[in-house]
XYZ file of C-alpha atoms in Angstrom:
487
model
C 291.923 256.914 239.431
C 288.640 257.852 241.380
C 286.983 256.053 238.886
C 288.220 252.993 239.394
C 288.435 252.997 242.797
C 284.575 253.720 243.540
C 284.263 250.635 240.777
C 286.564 248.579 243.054
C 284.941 249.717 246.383
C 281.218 248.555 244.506
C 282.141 245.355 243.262
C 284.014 244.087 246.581
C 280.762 245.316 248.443
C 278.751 243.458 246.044
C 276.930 246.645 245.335
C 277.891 246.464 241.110
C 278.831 243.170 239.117
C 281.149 243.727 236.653
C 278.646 243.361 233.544
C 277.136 246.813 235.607
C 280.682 248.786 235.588
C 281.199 247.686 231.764
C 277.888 249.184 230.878
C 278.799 252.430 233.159
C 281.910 252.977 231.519
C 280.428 252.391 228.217
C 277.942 255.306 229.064
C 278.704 258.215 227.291
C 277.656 261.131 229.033
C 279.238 263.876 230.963
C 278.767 262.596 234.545
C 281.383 261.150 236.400
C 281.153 257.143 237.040
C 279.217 256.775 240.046
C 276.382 259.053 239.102
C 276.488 256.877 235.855
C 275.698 254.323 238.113
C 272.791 256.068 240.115
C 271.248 257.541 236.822
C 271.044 254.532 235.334
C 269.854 252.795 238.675
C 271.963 250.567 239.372
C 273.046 251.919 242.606
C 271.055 254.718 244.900
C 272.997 257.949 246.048
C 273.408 256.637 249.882
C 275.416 253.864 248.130
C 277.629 256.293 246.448
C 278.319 258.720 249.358
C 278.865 256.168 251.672
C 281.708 255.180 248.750
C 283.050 258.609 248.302
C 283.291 259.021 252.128
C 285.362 256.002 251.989
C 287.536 256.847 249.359
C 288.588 261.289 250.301
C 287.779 260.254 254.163
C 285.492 263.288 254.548
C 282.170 262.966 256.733
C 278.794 262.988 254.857
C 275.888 265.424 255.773
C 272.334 264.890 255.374
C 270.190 268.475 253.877
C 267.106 266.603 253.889
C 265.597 268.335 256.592
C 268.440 270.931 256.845
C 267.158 274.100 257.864
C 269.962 277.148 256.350
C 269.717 280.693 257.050
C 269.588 282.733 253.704
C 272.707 284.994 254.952
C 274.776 281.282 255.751
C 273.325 279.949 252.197
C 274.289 283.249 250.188
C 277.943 283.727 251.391
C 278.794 281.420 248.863
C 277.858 284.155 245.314
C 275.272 281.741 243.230
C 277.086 281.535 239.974
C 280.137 279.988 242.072
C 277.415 277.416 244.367
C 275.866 276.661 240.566
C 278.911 275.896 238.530
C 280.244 273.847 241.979
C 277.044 271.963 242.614
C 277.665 272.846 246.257
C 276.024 274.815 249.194
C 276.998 276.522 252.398
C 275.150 275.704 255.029
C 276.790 276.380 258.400
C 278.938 279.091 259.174
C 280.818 281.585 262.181
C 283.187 284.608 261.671
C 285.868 282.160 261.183
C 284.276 279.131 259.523
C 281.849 278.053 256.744
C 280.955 274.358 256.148
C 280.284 273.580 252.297
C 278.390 270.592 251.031
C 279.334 268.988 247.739
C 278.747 266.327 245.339
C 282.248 265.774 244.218
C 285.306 265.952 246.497
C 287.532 264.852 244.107
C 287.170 267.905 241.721
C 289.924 270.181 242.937
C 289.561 273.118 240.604
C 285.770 273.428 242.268
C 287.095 273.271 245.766
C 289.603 275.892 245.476
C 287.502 277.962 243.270
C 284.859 277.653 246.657
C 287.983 278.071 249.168
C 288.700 281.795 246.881
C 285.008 282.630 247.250
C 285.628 282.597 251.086
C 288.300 284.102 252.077
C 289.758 285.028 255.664
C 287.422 282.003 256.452
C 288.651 278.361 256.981
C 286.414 275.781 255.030
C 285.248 272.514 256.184
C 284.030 270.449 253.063
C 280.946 267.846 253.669
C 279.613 265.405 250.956
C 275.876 265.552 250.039
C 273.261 264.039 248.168
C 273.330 265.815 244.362
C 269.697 265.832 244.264
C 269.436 267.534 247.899
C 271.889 270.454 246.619
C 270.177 270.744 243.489
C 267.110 271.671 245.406
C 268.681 274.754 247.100
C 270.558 275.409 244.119
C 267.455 276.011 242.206
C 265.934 278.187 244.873
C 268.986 280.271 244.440
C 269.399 280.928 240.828
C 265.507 281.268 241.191
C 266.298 284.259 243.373
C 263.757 283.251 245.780
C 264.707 282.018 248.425
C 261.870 282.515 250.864
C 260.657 279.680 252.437
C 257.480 279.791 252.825
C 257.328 279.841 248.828
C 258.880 276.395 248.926
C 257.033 273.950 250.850
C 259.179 271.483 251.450
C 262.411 274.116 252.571
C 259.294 275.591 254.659
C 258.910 272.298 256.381
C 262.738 272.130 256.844
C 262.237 275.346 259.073
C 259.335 274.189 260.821
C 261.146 271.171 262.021
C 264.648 272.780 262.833
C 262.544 275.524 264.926
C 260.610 273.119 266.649
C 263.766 271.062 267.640
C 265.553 274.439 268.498
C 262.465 275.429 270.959
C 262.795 271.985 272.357
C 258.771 271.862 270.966
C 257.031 268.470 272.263
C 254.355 268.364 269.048
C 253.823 270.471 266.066
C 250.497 270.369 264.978
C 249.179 271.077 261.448
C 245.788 272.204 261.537
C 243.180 272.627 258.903
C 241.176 275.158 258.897
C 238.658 277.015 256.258
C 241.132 279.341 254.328
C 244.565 278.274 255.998
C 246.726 275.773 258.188
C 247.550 277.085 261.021
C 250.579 275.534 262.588
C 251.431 275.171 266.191
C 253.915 274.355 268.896
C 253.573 272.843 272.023
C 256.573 274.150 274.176
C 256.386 273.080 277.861
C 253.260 271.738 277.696
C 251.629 274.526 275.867
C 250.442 275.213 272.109
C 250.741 278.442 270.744
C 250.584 279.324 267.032
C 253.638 279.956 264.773
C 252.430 280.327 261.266
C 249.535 280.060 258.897
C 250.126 278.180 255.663
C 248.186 279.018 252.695
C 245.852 275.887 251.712
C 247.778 275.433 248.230
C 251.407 274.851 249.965
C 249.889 272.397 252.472
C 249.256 269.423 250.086
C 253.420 268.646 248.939
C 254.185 268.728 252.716
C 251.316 266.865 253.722
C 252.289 264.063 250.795
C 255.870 264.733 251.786
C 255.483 263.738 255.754
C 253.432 260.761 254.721
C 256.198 259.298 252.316
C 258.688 259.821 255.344
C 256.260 257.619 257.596
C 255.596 254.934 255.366
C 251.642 256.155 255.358
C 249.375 256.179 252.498
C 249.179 259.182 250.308
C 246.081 258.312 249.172
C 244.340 257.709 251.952
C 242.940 261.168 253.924
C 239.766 259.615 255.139
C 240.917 257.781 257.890
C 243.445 258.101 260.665
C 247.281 256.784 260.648
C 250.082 256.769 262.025
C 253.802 256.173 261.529
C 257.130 257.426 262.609
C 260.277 258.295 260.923
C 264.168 259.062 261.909
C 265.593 262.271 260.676
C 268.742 265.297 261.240
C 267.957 268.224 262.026
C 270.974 270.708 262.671
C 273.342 267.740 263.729
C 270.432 266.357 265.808
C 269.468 263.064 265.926
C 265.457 263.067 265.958
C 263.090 260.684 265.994
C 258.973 262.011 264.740
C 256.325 260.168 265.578
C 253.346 261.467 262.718
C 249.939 260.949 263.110
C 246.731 262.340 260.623
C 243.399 262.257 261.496
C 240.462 264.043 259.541
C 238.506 266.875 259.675
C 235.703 268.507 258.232
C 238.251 271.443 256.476
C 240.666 268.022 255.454
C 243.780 265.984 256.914
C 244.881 267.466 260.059
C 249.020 266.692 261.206
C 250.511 265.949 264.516
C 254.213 265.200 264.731
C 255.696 264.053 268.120
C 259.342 264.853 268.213
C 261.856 262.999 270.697
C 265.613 264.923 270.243
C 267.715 262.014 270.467
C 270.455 263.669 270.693
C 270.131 264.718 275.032
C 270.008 261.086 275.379
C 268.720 258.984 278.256
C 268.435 261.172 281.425
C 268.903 259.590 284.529
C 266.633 259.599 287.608
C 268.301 262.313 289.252
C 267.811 264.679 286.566
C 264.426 264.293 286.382
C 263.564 266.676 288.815
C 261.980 264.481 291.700
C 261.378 265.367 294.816
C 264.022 263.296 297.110
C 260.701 261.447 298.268
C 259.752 260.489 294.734
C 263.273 259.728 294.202
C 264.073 257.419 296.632
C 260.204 255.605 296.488
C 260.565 254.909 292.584
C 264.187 253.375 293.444
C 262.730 251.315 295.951
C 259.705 250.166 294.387
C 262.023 248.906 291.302
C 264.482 246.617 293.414
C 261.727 244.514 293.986
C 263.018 240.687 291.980
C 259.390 240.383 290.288
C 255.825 241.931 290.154
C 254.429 244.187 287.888
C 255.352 248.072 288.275
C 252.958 250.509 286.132
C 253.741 254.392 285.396
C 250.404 255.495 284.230
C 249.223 259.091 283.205
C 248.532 260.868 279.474
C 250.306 261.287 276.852
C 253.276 264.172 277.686
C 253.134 263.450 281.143
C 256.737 262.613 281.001
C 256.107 258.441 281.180
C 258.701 257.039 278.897
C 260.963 259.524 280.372
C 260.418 258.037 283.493
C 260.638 254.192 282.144
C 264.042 255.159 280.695
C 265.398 257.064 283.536
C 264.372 253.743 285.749
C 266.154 251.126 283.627
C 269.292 253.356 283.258
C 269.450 253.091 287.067
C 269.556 249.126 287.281
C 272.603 247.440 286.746
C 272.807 245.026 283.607
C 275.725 243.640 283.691
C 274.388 241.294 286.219
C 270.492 241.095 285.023
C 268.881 240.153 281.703
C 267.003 243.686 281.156
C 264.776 243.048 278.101
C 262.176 245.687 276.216
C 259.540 245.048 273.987
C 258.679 248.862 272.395
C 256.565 250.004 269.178
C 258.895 251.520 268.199
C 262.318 251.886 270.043
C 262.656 255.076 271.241
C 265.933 255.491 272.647
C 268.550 252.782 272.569
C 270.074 251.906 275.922
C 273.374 250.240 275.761
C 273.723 246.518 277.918
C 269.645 246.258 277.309
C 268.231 244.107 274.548
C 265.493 246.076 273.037
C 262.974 244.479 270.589
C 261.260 246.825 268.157
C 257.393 245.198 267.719
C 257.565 246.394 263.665
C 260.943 245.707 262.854
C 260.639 242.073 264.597
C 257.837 241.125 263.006
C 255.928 240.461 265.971
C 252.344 241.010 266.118
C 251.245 242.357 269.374
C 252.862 242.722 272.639
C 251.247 240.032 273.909
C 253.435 237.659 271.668
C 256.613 239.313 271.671
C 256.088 238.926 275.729
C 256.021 235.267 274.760
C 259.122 235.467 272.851
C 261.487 237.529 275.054
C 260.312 234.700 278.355
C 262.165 232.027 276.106
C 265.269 234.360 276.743
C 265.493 234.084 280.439
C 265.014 237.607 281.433
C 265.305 239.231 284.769
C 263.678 242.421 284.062
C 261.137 243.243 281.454
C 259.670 246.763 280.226
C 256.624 246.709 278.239
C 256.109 249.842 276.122
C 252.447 249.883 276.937
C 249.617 247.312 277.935
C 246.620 248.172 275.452
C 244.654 244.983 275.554
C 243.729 242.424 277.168
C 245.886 239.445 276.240
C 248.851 241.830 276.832
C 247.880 242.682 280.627
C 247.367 238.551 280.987
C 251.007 237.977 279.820
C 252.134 240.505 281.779
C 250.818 238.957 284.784
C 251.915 235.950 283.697
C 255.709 236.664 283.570
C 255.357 238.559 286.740
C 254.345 235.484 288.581
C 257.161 233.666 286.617
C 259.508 235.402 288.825
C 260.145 238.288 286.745
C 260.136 242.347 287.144
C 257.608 243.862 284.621
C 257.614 247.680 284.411
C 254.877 248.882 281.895
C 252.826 252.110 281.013
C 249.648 252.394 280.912
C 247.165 255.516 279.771
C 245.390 255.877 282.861
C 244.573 258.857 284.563
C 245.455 257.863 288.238
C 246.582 254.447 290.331
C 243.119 254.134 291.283
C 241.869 254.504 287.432
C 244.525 252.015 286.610
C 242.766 249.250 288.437
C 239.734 250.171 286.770
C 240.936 249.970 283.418
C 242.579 246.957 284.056
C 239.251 245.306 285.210
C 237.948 247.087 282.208
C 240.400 244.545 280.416
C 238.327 241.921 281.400
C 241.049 240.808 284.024
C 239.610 239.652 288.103
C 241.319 241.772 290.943
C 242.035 238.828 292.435
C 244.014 237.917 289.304
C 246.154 240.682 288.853
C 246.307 242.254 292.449
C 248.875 239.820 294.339
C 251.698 240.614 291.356
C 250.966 244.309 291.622
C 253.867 246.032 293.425
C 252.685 249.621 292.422
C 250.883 252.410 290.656
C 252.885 256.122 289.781
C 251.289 258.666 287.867
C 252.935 262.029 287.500
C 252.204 265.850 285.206
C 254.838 268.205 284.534
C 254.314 270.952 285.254
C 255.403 274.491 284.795
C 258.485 276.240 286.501
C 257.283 279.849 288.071
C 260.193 282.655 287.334
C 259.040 286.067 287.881
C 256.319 286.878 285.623
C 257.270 283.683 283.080
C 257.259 280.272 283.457
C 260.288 277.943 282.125
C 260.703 274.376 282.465
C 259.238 272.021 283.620
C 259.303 269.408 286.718
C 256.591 266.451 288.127
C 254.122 266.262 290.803
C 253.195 262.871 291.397
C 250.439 260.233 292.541
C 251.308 256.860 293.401
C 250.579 253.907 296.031
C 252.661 250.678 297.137
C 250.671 247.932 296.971
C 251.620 246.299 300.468
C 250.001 242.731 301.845
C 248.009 244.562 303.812
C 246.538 247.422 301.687
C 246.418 244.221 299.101
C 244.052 242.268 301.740
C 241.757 245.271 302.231
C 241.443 245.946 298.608
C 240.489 242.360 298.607
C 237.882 242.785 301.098
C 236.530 246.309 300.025
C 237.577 247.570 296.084
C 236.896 250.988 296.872
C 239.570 251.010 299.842
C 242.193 253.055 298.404
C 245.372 254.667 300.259
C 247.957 256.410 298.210
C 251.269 257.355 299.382
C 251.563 260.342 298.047
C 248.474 262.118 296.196
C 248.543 265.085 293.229
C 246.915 267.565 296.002
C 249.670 267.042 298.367
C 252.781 266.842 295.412
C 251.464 270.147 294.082
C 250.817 271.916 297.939
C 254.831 271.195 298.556
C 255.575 272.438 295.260
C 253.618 275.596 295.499
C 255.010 275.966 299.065
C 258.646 275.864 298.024
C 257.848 278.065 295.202
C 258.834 276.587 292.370
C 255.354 276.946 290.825
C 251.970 278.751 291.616
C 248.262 277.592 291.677
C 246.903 278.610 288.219
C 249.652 276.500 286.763
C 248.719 273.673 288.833
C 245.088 274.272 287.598
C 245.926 274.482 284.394
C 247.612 270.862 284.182
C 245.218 269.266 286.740
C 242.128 270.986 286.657
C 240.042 272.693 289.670
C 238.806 269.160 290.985
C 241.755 268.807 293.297
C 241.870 272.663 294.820
C-alpha cells in the first residue's frame, strides 16, 4: 500500500515517469521502493522524505549538523537503534524524540516505543544516510567526537549557536588548530584540533559553501543555510591562507530571534528618537557606517521594520539576504543573477520604489547610483565600512565621487560599537555608543566652503561618558572597543 502510494505521490509530482517505477519494482533487492528509487538515482533522499512526510503526516528533521549528547543518543540500547535504523536525539524525563527512516514499519516502532518505557515518544523522519552515520559511531563504540570530525564540527556549531558566538574561527597553527569563539565581541579559545582531523571538516565546510576544495591558496568566501538544535542559521564562511595552511572564519546569524525592532536595540532615547527622525525623511541617502560586528545590519533591519509598507514600496538589494522581512521585496545579488549592486540599483528603480536599502556601497559605480536614485526622489539607506561620519566622506571621495556631488543628497552619517555590559566583576551583553551628524543646509554650506568643518551631533567620547556615568559600563571596556585616542 505504501508502495504504491509514494509511486503515486512521484509520478503526479513529476518526480518518477512510469518507465522509472517499472524498473524500481522490477529491482530485486531488499529495500523498500523509494530507496530503490534513491539507490538507483532516480530520485535524491529530500525527494523521498518530503514524500513520506506526506504520506504518515509526521514532521521531518534534519541531523546534518545535529549536535546529540551521548547520554540522549544511548538511551536507545545499540542493537535496538541498529536493527531500527533509527536514533534518539532529543530527550526530557518524560520525552525522547526518535529519528527514523521508515515510519511505516510498525514492528520497528513499537519495538523502539518498548525500549523506552515510562517515556512518551515523538517519532521524526530522517535522512538514512544521516542515521547511518551515528549508527556507525555507535556499534563502533566510540562515540567521542572529537574522533569524528565531522560529528566534532556538529558540536562546534551547536555550541557556538548555544553561546550566541558571533564568529568561530579555525586557526592554523604549527602542530594544531586552535578553534575560537567570539562571544560579545570577544575571542577566546575552545579547543585544539589535531592537524589530521582538520582536513574532512575543512573539505566539509567548503562543499556546504559552494567553495573550491581544491583551491587553499587563495581567499573565498561563501555562505550556507543550516539547523542547528531547531535553529534556523544562516553561516557566512570565509578562508584565507597562512603560512601553517587554510585558516576558517564562519559568521553565524541565528535566524531564529528574528528581526529586532528599534526599541530593543538598546538606544539611548536620544539615539532612538534621532535615527527615527533622520529616516522619515521622503529621499536622500542615509549611511550606517562602522566595522564589521559593530551591530550595522542590525541596525538597517531594526530601521526598515519601523517604516510602514503597506503604504511605501520598501525594496533591498543584499549579497546575500540575511533576514527576510515580510511586506519588503528583497533581491538576493547571487540568486538574481545580478552582477553588482550598481545594476541591481538599476533594476529595482524600474519598480517604482519609495524606499531603498543597499546592503553595502563598495565601489564606485555603486555610490553614483546611489546618488542617483536619491536625487530621483527616493530614500536610500546603505552601509558602508567606514570608521566614523567624517571617514565616510573621505572614503566616499576616495570613490572618486566630488563633495559637491554627493553632499546635497546626504541626509546623514551614524556609526555605532557595542559594547560590553558591566555586572559586578563580569561583563554580559552588549549595547551601542554612537557617532553620528545630520547633514543640515547649513552645516551642508559650510562643508561646502571649508571640508574640514565638521560638527557631529553626538560624538563616541560623549556616547561612552553617559554610558559610563549611568553605569552600565566602565572605561577599560570602552578602551578596549575604541581605543585610548578618545580618553
Amino acid at each position: 500500500m505504501t508502495t504504491a502510494k509514494i509511486g503515486a505521490i512521484l509520478s503526479e509530482q513529476g518526480v518518477l515517469t512510469e518507465d522509472q517505477i517499472s524498473v524500481i519494482n522490477s529491482n530485486k533487492t531488499d529495500a523498500l521502493f523509494g530507496q530503490k528509487a534513491v539507490d538507483l538515482g532516480f530520485i535524491s533522499e529530500d525527494v523521498l522524505l518530503s514524500a513520506l512526510s506526506q504520506i504518515y503526516q509526521i514532521e521531518v528533521v534534519n541531523l546534518e549538523f545535529l549536535y546529540i549528547q551521548k547520554e540522549v543518543l544511548n538511551l536507545l540500547p545499540t542493537t535496538i537503534a541498529v536493527s531500527c535504523q533509527a536514533i534518539s536525539f532529543f530527550a526530557t524525563p518524560f520525552l525522547v524524540k526518535v529519528a527514523v527512516t521508515d515510519p511505516g514499519d510498525i514492528i520497528s516502532i513499537d519495538k523502539i516505543r518498548e525500549a523506552l518505557p515510562n517515556r512518551k515518544v515523538l517519532f521524526y523522519l530522517a535522512k538514512k544516510s544521516e542515521i547511518l552515520h551515528f549508527l556507525e559511531s555507535m556499534k563502533n563504540f566510540s562515540l567521542e567526537y572529537e574522533n569524528d570530525p565531522l560529528l566534532f564540527l556538529n558540536k562546534i556549531i551547536f555550541e557556538a549557536v548555544e553561546q550566541k558566538s558571533s564568529d568561530i574561527h579555525f586557526e592554523t597553527q604549527e602542530k594544531y588548530i586552535r578553534i575560537r569563539f567570539r562571544i560579545d565581541g570577544v575571542l577566546s579559545t575552545k579547543y585544539q584540533l589535531e592537524c589530521k582531523l582538520w582536513e574532512k571538516i575543512r573539505t566539509r565546510l567548503k562543499l556546504i559553501s559552494s567553495l573550491d576544495i581544491t583551491e587553499n591558496r587563495r581567499p573565498q568566501s561563501g555562505h550556507t543555510r543550516i539547523y542547528v538544535g531547531g535553529k534556523t542559521v544562516d553561516l557566512r564562511i570565509s578562508t584565507h591562507p597562512g603560512i601553517f595552511g587554510e585558516n576558517m572564519v564562519l559568521r553565524i546569524f541565528d535566524l531564529s530571534f528574528g528581526i529586532k525592532s528599534l526599541s530593543e536595540l538598546n538606544f539611548s532615547y536620544d539615539d532612538f528618537c534621532w535615527l527615527k527622525n533622520i529616516v522619515s525623511a521622503p529621499h536622500g541617502i542615509f549611511l550606517i557606517v562602522g566595522p564589521t560586528g559593530a551591530g550595522k545590519t542590525t541596525t538597517l533591519y531594526a530601521l526598515l521594520k519601523e517604516m510602514d509598507s503597506s503604504n511605501l514600496n520598501i525594496m533591498t538589494l543584499e549579497d546575500p539576504v540575511e533576514y527576510q522581512i515580510e511586506g519588503i521585496r528583497q533581491l538576493d545579488l547571487q540568486d538574481e543573477g545580478i552582477l553588482s549592486f550598481a545594476d541591481g540599483i538599476k533594476s529595482i528603480l524600474r519598480q517604482d520604489p519609495d524606499v531603498i536599502l543597499i546592503g553595502e556601497i563598495r565601489d564606485e559605480s555603486t555610490a553614483a547610483m546611489a546618488i542617483r536614485a536619491s536625487l530621483t526622489g527616493r530614500l536610500v539607506i546603505a552601509t558602508l565600512h567606514s570608521a566614523s561620519p567624517y571617514e565616510a566622506l573621505k572614503r566616499l571621495q576616495d570613490l572618486n565621487l566630488r563633495l559637491s556631488d554627493f553632499l546635497p543628497s546626504l541626509l546623514g552619517c551614524f556609526s555605532q560599537r557595542l559594547v560590553r555590559y558591566k555586572n559586578g566583576n563580569n561583563y554580559q551583553g552588549r549595547f551601542p555608543i554612537t557617532e553620528y551628524i545630520a547633514f543640515t543646509d547649513s552645516i551642508k554650506k559650510s562643508l561646502l566652503q571649508d571640508p574640514e568643518y565638521f560638527v557631529l551631533n553626538r560624538s563616541f567620547k560623549e556616547s561612552a561618558t553617559i554610558a559610563i556615568h549611568e553605569q552600565l559600563t566602565d572605561i577599560d571596556e570602552i578602551k578596549r572597543v575604541l581605543g585610548n585616542e578618545h580618553f
